[in-house]
Amino acid sequence: MNALVPRGIRNNNPGNLDYVGQPGAHLETGVADPRFAAFPTMADGIRALRDQLIRYGERGLTTVSSIISVYAPPTENATDAYVSVLCQRMGVGPDTVLDLRDTATMARLIYGISVVENGPGHLPLSQIEQALGTTP
């Protein structure tokens, strides 16, 4: 795949999840400092991101602010800007409690994360919905 394609898209990992031995994934290749998981399909990467976000919810992280503060900490990211973009895209406030078991909410959250991580235009919401089983 073309090196101009964002890393998360090349790795079928729209959330740029670190590689931690996720089932079916492997450590990315072809980069100077491999760190992220590479999944067999984009649907696998979408579902892995969903699973991570659900684990956050089980730990009590249920707002955009609390999720992104752990997911994209200020030591590595512009966390406040990340939260702002997600809230704007989702139409919620930073401290609005999200129902992470609601597939429509989850799809919008993953879509926003994908846009922040990879830029717009790489992963349509419809593809995320399909991977999560919300569309045929």
PDB file of C-alpha atoms in Angstrom, residues 15-18 35 49 52-53 55-57 59-80 82-83 86 113 117:
ATOM      1  CA  GLY A  15      -7.621   3.855  15.972  1.00  0.00           C
ATOM      2  CA  ASN A  16      -3.862   3.269  15.859  1.00  0.00           C
ATOM      3  CA  LEU A  17      -4.077   0.793  18.723  1.00  0.00           C
ATOM      4  CA  ASP A  18      -0.723  -0.244  20.137  1.00  0.00           C
ATOM      5  CA  ARG A  35       4.440   0.063  17.613  1.00  0.00           C
ATOM      6  CA  LEU A  49     -11.175  -0.531  18.666  1.00  0.00           C
ATOM      7  CA  GLN A  52     -10.963  -1.413  23.663  1.00  0.00           C
ATOM      8  CA  LEU A  53     -13.565   1.316  24.079  1.00  0.00           C
ATOM      9  CA  ARG A  55     -13.134  -2.085  28.208  1.00  0.00           C
ATOM     10  CA  TYR A  56     -12.725   1.618  28.992  1.00  0.00           C
ATOM     11  CA  GLY A  57     -16.449   1.841  29.709  1.00  0.00           C
ATOM     12  CA  ARG A  59     -13.547   0.815  33.956  1.00  0.00           C
ATOM     13  CA  GLY A  60     -15.881   3.785  34.300  1.00  0.00           C
ATOM     14  CA  LEU A  61     -14.509   5.816  31.388  1.00  0.00           C
ATOM     15  CA  THR A  62     -17.772   6.790  29.712  1.00  0.00           C
ATOM     16  CA  THR A  63     -17.310  10.378  28.550  1.00  0.00           C
ATOM     17  CA  VAL A  64     -15.344  11.652  25.580  1.00  0.00           C
ATOM     18  CA  SER A  65     -13.079  13.534  27.969  1.00  0.00           C
ATOM     19  CA  SER A  66     -12.331  10.546  30.227  1.00  0.00           C
ATOM     20  CA  ILE A  67     -11.881   8.125  27.322  1.00  0.00           C
ATOM     21  CA  ILE A  68      -9.556  10.319  25.274  1.00  0.00           C
ATOM     22  CA  SER A  69      -7.515  11.385  28.313  1.00  0.00           C
ATOM     23  CA  VAL A  70      -6.440   7.728  28.604  1.00  0.00           C
ATOM     24  CA  TYR A  71      -6.606   6.780  24.915  1.00  0.00           C
ATOM     25  CA  ALA A  72      -4.615   9.777  23.684  1.00  0.00           C
ATOM     26  CA  PRO A  73      -2.837  11.176  26.757  1.00  0.00           C
ATOM     27  CA  PRO A  74      -1.379  14.697  26.772  1.00  0.00           C
ATOM     28  CA  THR A  75       2.150  13.258  26.931  1.00  0.00           C
ATOM     29  CA  GLU A  76       1.712  12.091  23.322  1.00  0.00           C
ATOM     30  CA  ASN A  77      -1.209  14.080  21.907  1.00  0.00           C
ATOM     31  CA  ALA A  78      -3.073  17.356  21.826  1.00  0.00           C
ATOM     32  CA  THR A  79      -5.717  15.740  24.012  1.00  0.00           C
ATOM     33  CA  ASP A  80      -7.916  18.831  24.458  1.00  0.00           C
ATOM     34  CA  TYR A  82      -8.800  15.613  20.202  1.00  0.00           C
ATOM     35  CA  VAL A  83     -11.702  15.823  22.685  1.00  0.00           C
ATOM     36  CA  LEU A  86     -14.790  14.280  18.786  1.00  0.00           C
ATOM     37  CA  ILE A 113     -11.385   8.653  16.364  1.00  0.00           C
ATOM     38  CA  GLU A 117      -6.031   9.520  13.838  1.00  0.00           C
TER      39      GLU A 117
END
